[in-house]
PDB file of C-alpha atoms in Angstrom:
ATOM      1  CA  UNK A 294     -13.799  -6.927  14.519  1.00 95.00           C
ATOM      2  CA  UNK A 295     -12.892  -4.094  12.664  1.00 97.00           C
ATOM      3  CA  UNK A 296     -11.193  -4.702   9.099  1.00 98.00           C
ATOM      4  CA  UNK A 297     -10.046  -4.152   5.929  1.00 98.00           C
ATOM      5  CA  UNK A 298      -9.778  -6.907   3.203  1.00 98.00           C
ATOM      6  CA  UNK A 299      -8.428  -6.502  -0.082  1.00 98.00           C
ATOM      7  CA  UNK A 300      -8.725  -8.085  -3.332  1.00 98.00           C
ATOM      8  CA  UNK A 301      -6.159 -10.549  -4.754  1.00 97.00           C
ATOM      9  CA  UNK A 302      -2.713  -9.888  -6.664  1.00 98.00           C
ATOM     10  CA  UNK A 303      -2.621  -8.727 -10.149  1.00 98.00           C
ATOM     11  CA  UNK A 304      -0.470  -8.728 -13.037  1.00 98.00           C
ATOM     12  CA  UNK A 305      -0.752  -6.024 -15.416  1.00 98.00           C
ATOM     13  CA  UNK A 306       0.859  -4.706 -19.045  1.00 98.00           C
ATOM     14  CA  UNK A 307       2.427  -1.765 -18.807  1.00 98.00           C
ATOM     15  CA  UNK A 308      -0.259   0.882 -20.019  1.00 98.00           C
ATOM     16  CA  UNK A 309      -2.962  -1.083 -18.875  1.00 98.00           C
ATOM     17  CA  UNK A 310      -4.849  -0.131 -15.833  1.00 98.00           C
ATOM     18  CA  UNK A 311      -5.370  -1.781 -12.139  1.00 98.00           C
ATOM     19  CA  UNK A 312      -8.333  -1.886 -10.517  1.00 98.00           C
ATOM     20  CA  UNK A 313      -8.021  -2.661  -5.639  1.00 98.00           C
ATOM     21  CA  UNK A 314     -10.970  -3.078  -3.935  1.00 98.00           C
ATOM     22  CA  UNK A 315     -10.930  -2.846  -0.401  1.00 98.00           C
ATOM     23  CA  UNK A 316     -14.076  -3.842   1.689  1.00 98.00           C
ATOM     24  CA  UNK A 317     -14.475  -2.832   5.682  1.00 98.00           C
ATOM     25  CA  UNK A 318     -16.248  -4.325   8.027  1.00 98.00           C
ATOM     26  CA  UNK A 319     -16.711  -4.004  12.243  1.00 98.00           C
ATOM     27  CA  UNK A 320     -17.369  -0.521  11.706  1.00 97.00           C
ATOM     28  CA  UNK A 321     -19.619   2.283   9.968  1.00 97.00           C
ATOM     29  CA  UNK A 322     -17.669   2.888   6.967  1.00 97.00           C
ATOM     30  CA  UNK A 323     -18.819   6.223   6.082  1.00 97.00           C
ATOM     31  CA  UNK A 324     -17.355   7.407   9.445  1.00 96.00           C
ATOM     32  CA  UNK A 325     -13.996   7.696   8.324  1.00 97.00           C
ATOM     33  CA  UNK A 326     -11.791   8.853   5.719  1.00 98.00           C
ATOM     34  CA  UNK A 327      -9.844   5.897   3.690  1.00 98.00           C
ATOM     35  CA  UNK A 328      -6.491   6.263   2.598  1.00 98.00           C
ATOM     36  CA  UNK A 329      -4.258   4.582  -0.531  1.00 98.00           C
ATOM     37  CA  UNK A 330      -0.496   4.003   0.286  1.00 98.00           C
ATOM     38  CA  UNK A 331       1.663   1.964  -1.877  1.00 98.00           C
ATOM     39  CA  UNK A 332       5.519   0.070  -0.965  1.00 98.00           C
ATOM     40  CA  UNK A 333       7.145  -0.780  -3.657  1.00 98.00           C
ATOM     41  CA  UNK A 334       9.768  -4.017  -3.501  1.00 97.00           C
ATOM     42  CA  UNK A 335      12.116  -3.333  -0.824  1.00 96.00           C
ATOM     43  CA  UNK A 336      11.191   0.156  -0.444  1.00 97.00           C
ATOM     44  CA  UNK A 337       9.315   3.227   1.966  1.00 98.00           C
ATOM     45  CA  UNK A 338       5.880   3.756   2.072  1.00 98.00           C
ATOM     46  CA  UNK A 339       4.258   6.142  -0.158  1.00 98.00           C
ATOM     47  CA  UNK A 340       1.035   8.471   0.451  1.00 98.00           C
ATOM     48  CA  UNK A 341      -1.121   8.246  -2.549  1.00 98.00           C
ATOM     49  CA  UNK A 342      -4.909  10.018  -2.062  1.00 98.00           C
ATOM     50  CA  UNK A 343      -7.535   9.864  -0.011  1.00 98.00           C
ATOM     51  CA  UNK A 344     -11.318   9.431  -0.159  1.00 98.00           C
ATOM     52  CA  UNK A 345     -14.369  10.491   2.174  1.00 98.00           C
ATOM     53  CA  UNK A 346     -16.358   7.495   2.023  1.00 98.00           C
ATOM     54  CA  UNK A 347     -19.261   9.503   3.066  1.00 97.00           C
ATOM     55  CA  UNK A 348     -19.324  12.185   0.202  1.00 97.00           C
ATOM     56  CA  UNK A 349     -17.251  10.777  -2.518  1.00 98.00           C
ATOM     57  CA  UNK A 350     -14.807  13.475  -2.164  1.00 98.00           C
ATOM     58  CA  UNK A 351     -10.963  12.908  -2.863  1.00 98.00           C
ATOM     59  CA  UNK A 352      -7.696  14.062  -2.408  1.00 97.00           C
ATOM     60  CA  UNK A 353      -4.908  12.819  -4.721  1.00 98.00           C
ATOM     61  CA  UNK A 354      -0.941  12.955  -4.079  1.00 97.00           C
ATOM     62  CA  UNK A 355       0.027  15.630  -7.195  1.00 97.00           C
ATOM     63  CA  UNK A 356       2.141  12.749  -8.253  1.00 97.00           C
ATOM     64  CA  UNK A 357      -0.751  10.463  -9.021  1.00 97.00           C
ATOM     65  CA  UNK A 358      -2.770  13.496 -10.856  1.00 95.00           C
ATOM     66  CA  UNK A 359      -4.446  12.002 -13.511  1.00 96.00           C
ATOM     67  CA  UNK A 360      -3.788   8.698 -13.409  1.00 98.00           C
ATOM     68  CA  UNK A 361      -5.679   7.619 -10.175  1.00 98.00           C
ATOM     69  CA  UNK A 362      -9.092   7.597  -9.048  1.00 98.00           C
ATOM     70  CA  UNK A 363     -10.726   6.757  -5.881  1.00 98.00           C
ATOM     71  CA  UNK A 364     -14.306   5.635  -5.396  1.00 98.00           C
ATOM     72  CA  UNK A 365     -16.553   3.820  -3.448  1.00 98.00           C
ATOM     73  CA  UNK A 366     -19.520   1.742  -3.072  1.00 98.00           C
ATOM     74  CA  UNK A 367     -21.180   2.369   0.484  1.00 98.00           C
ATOM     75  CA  UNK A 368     -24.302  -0.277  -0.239  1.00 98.00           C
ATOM     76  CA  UNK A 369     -21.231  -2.779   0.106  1.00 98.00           C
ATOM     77  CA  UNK A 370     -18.800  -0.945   2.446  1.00 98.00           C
ATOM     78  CA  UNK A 371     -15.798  -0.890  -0.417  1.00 98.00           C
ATOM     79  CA  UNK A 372     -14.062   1.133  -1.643  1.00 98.00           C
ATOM     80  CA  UNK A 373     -11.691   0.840  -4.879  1.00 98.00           C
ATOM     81  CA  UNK A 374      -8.273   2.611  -6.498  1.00 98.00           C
ATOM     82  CA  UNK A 375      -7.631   2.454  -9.893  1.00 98.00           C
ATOM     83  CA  UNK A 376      -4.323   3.277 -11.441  1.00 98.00           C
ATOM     84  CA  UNK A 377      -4.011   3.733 -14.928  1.00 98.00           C
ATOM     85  CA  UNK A 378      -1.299   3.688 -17.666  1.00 98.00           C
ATOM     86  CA  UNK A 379       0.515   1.526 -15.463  1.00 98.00           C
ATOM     87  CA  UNK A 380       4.891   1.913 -15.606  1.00 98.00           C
ATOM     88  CA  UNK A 381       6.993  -0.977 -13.940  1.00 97.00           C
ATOM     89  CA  UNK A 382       7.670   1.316 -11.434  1.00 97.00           C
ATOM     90  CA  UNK A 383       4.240   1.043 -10.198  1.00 98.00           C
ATOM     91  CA  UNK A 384       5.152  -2.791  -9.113  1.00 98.00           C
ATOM     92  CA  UNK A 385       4.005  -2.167  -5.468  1.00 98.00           C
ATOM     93  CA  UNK A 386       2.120  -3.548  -2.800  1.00 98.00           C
ATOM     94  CA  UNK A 387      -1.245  -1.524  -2.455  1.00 98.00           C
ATOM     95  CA  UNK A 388      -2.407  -0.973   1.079  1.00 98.00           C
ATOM     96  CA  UNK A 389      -5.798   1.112   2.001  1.00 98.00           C
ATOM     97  CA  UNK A 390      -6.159   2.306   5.069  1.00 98.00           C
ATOM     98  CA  UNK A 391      -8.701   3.973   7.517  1.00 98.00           C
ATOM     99  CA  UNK A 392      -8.071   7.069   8.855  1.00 96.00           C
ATOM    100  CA  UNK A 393      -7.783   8.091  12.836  1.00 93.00           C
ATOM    101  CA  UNK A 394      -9.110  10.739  14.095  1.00 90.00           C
ATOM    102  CA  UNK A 395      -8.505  11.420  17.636  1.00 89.00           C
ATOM    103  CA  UNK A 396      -9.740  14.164  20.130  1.00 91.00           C
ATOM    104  CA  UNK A 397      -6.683  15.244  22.342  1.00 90.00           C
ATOM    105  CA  UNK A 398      -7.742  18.220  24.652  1.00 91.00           C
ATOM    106  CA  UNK A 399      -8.612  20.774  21.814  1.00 92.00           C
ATOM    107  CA  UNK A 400      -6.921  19.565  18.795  1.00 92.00           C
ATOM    108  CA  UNK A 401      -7.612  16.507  16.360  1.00 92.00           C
ATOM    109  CA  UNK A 402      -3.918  14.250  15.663  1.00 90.00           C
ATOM    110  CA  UNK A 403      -4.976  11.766  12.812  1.00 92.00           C
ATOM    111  CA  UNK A 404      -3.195   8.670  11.481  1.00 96.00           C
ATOM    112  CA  UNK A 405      -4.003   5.195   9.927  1.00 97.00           C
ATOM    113  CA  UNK A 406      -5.266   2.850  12.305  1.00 97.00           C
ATOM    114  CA  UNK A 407      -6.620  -0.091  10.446  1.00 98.00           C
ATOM    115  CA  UNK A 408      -4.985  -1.527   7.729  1.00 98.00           C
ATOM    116  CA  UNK A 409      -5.568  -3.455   4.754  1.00 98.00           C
ATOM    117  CA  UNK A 410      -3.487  -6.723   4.247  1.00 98.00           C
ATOM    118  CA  UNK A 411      -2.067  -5.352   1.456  1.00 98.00           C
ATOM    119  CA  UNK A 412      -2.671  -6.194  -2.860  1.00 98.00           C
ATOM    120  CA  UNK A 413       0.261  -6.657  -4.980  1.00 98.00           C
ATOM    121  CA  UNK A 414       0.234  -5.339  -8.234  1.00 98.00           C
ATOM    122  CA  UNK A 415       3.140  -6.367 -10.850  1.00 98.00           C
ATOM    123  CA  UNK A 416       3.583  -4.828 -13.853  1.00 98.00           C
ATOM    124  CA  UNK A 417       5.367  -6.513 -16.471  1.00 97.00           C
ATOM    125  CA  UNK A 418       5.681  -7.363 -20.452  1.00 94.00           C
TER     126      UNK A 418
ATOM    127  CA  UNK B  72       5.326  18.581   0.267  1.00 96.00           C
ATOM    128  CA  UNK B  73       6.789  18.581   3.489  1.00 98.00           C
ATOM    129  CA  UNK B  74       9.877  16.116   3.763  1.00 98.00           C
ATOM    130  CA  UNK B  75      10.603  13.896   6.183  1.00 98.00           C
ATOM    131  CA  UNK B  76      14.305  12.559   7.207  1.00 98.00           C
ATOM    132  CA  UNK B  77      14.486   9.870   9.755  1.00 98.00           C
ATOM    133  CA  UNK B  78      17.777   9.015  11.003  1.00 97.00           C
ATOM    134  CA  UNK B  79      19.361   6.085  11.393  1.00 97.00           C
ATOM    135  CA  UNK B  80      18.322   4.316   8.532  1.00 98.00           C
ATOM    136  CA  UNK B  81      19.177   0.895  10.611  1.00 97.00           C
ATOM    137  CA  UNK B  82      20.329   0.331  14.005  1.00 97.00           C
ATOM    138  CA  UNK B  83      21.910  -3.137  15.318  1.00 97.00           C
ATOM    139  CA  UNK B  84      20.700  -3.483  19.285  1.00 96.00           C
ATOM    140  CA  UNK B  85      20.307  -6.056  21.578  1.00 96.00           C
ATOM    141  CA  UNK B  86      17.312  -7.371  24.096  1.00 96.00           C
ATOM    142  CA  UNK B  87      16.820  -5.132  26.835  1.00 96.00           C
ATOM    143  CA  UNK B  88      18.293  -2.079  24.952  1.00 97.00           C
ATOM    144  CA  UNK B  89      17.128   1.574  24.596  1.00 98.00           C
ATOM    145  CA  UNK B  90      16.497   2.515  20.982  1.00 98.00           C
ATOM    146  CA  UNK B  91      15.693   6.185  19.865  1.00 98.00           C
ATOM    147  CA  UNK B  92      14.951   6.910  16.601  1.00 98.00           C
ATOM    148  CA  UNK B  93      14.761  10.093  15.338  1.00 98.00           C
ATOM    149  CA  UNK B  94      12.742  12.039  12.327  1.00 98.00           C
ATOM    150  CA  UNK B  95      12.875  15.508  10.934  1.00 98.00           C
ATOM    151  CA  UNK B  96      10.138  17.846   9.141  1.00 98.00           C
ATOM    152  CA  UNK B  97      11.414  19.985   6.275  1.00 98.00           C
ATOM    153  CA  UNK B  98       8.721  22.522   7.888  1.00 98.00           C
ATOM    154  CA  UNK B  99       6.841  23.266  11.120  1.00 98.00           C
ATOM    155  CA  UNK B 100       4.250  20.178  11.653  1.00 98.00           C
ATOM    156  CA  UNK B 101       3.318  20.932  15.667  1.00 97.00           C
ATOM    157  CA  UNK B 102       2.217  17.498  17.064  1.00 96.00           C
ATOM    158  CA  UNK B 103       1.040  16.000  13.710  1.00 97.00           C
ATOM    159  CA  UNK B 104       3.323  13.415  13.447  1.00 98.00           C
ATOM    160  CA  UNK B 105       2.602   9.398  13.768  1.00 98.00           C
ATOM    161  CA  UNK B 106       4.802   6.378  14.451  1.00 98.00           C
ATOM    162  CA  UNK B 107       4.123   3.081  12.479  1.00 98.00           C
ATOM    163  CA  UNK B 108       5.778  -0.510  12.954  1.00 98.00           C
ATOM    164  CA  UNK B 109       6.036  -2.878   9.661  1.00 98.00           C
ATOM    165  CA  UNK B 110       6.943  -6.334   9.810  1.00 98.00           C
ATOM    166  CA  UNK B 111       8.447  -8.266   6.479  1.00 96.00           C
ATOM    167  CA  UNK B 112       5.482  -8.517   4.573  1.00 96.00           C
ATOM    168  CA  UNK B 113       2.641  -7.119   6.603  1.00 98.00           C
ATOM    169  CA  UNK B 114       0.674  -3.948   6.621  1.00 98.00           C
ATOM    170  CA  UNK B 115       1.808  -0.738   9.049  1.00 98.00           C
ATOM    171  CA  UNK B 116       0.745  -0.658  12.346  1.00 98.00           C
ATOM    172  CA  UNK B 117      -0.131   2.551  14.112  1.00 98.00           C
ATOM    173  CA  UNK B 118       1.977   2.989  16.983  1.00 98.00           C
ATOM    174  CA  UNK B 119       1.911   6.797  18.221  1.00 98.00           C
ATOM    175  CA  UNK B 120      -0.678   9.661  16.853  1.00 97.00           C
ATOM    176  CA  UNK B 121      -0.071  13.152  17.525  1.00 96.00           C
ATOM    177  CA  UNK B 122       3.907  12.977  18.240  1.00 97.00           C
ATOM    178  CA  UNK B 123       3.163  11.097  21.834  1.00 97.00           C
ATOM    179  CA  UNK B 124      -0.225   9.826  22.153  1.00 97.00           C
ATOM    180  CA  UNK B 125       0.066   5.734  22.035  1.00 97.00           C
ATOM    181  CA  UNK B 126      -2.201   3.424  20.655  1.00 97.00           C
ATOM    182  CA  UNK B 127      -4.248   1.321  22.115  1.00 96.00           C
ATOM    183  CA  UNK B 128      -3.223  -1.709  22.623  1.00 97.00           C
ATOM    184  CA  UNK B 129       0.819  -1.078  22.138  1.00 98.00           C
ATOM    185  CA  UNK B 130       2.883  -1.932  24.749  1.00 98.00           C
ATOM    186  CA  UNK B 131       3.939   1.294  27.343  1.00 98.00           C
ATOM    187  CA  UNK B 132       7.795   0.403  26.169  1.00 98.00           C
ATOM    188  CA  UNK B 133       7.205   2.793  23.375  1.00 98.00           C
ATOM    189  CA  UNK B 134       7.005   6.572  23.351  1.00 98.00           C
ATOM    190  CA  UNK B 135       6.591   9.014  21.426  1.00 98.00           C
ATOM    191  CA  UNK B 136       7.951  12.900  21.749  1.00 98.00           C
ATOM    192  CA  UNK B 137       8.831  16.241  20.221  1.00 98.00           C
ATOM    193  CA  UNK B 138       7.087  18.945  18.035  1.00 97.00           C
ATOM    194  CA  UNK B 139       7.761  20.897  15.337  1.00 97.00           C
ATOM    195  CA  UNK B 140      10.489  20.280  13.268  1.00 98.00           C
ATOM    196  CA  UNK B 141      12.095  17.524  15.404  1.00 98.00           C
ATOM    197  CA  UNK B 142      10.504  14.198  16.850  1.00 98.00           C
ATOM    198  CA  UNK B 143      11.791  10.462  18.943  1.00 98.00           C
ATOM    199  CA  UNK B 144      10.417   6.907  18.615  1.00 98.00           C
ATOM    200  CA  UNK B 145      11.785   5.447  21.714  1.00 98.00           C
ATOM    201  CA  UNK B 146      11.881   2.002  22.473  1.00 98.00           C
ATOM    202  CA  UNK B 147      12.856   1.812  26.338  1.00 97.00           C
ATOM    203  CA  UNK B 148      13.484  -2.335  26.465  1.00 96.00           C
ATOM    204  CA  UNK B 149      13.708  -3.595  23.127  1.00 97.00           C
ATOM    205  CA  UNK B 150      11.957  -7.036  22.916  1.00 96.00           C
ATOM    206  CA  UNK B 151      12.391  -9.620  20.216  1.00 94.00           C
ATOM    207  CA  UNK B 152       9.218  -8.952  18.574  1.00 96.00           C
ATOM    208  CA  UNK B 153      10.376  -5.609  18.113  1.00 97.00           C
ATOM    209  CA  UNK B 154      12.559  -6.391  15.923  1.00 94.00           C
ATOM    210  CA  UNK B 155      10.985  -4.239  12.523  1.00 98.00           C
ATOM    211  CA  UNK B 156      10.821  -1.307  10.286  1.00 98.00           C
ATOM    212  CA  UNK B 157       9.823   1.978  11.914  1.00 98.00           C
ATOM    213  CA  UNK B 158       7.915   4.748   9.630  1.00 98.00           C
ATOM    214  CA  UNK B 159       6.946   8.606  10.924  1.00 98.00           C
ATOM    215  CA  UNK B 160       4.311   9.887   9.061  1.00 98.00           C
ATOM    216  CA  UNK B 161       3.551  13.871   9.161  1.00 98.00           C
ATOM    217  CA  UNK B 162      -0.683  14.231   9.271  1.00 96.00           C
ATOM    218  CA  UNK B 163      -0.068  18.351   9.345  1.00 96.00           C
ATOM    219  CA  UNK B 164      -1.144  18.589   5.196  1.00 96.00           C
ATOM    220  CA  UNK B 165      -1.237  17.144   2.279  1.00 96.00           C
ATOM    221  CA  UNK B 166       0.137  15.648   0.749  1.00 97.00           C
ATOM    222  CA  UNK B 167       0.783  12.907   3.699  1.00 97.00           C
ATOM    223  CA  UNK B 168       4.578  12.153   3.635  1.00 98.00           C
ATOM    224  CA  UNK B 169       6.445   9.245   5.169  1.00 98.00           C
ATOM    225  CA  UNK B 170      10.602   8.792   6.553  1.00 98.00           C
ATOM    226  CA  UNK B 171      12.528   6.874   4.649  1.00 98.00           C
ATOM    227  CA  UNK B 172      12.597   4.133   7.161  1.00 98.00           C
ATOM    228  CA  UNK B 173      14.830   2.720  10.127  1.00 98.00           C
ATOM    229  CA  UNK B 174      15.355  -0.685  10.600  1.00 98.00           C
ATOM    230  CA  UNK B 175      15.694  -2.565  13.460  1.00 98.00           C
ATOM    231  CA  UNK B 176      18.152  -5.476  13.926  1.00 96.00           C
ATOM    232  CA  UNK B 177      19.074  -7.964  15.882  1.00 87.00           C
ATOM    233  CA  UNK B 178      23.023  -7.160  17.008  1.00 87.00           C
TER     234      UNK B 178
END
């Protein structure tokens, strides 16, 4: 079936840097467009980049300029975000997510159809 | 970035009622708008893509509408494993924005 497992929890200094993998399987994982969203404790859900699996190409939230990158690996079907000079504000569960594309008469409507089951990342002293 | 207001933030309801949530684009979005459901402590799921197309696999009970500026999530019979937190998403640009939420409780 088709799915998205993550890696395991972390706990991180603040300044240091954390490192999600997040490996698909069921389906051809160059075919679609990942995304990164993060939920911090008791909070919304929060858009942070994109990557084309296929080309490398990204797209990063302005917010996360600088201090994110996306990549992936497609000889393993994972992809990774890495957050640097981690703030306790970046305590959050990190979800990827794979991106829907869908053909409605002659426009494309997209959203996030698979999900990952989610890495929590803590950041504390 | 194109904000998104979803109103209420919670709503108390009962088995068998009609729920209608609503959200609100800052800017014009046409039909690019998506519905998730989140459980306590697991990952979105995709309910409605473009503003009223549903999922597969998610029960007819839930529709989507609007374009726009102005969209509904309506549940027509809410069941008790309904009970959640409902996101709208715009996919018109980057960068994707979220609602703030609305929960669902049990009255």
């Amino acid at each position: 079936q088709v799915q998205l497992v993550q890696s395991g929890a972390e706990v991180k200094k603040p300044g240091a840097s954390v490192k999600v993998s997040c490996k698909a399987s069921g389906y051809t994982f160059t075919g679609h467009y990942l995304h990164w969203v993060r939920q911090a404790p008791g909070q919304g859900l929060e858009w942070m980049g994109r990557i084309n699996p296929a080309t490398g190409g990204t797209d990063y939230a302005q917010k996360f300029q600088g201090r994110v990158t996306m990549t992936r690996d497609t000889s393993i079907s994972t992809a990774y975000m890495e957050l640097s000079g981690l703030r306790s504000d970046d305590t959050a569960v990190y979800y990827c997510a794979r991106d829907l594309e869908r053909r409605v008469g002659t426009y494309y409507y997209y959203g996030m159809d698979v999900w990952g089951q989610g890495t929590t990342a803590t950041v504390s002293s | 970035d194109i904000q998104m207001t979803q109103s209420p933030s919670s709503v108390s309801a009962s088995v068998g009622d009609r729920v209608t949530i609503t959200c609100r684009a800052s800017q014009g979005i046409g039909s690019w708008l998506a519905w998730y459901q989140q459980k306590p402590g697991k990952a979105p799921k995709l309910l409605i893509y473009g503003a009223s197309n549903l999922q597969s696999g998610v029960p007819s009970r839930f529709s989507g509408s609007g374009s726009g500026t102005d969209f509904t999530l309506t549940i027509s019979s809410l069941q008790p494993e309904d009970f959640a937190t409902y996101y709208c998403q715009q996919a018109n640009s980057f960068p994707r924005t979220f609602g703030g939420g609305t929960k669902v409780e049990i009255k």
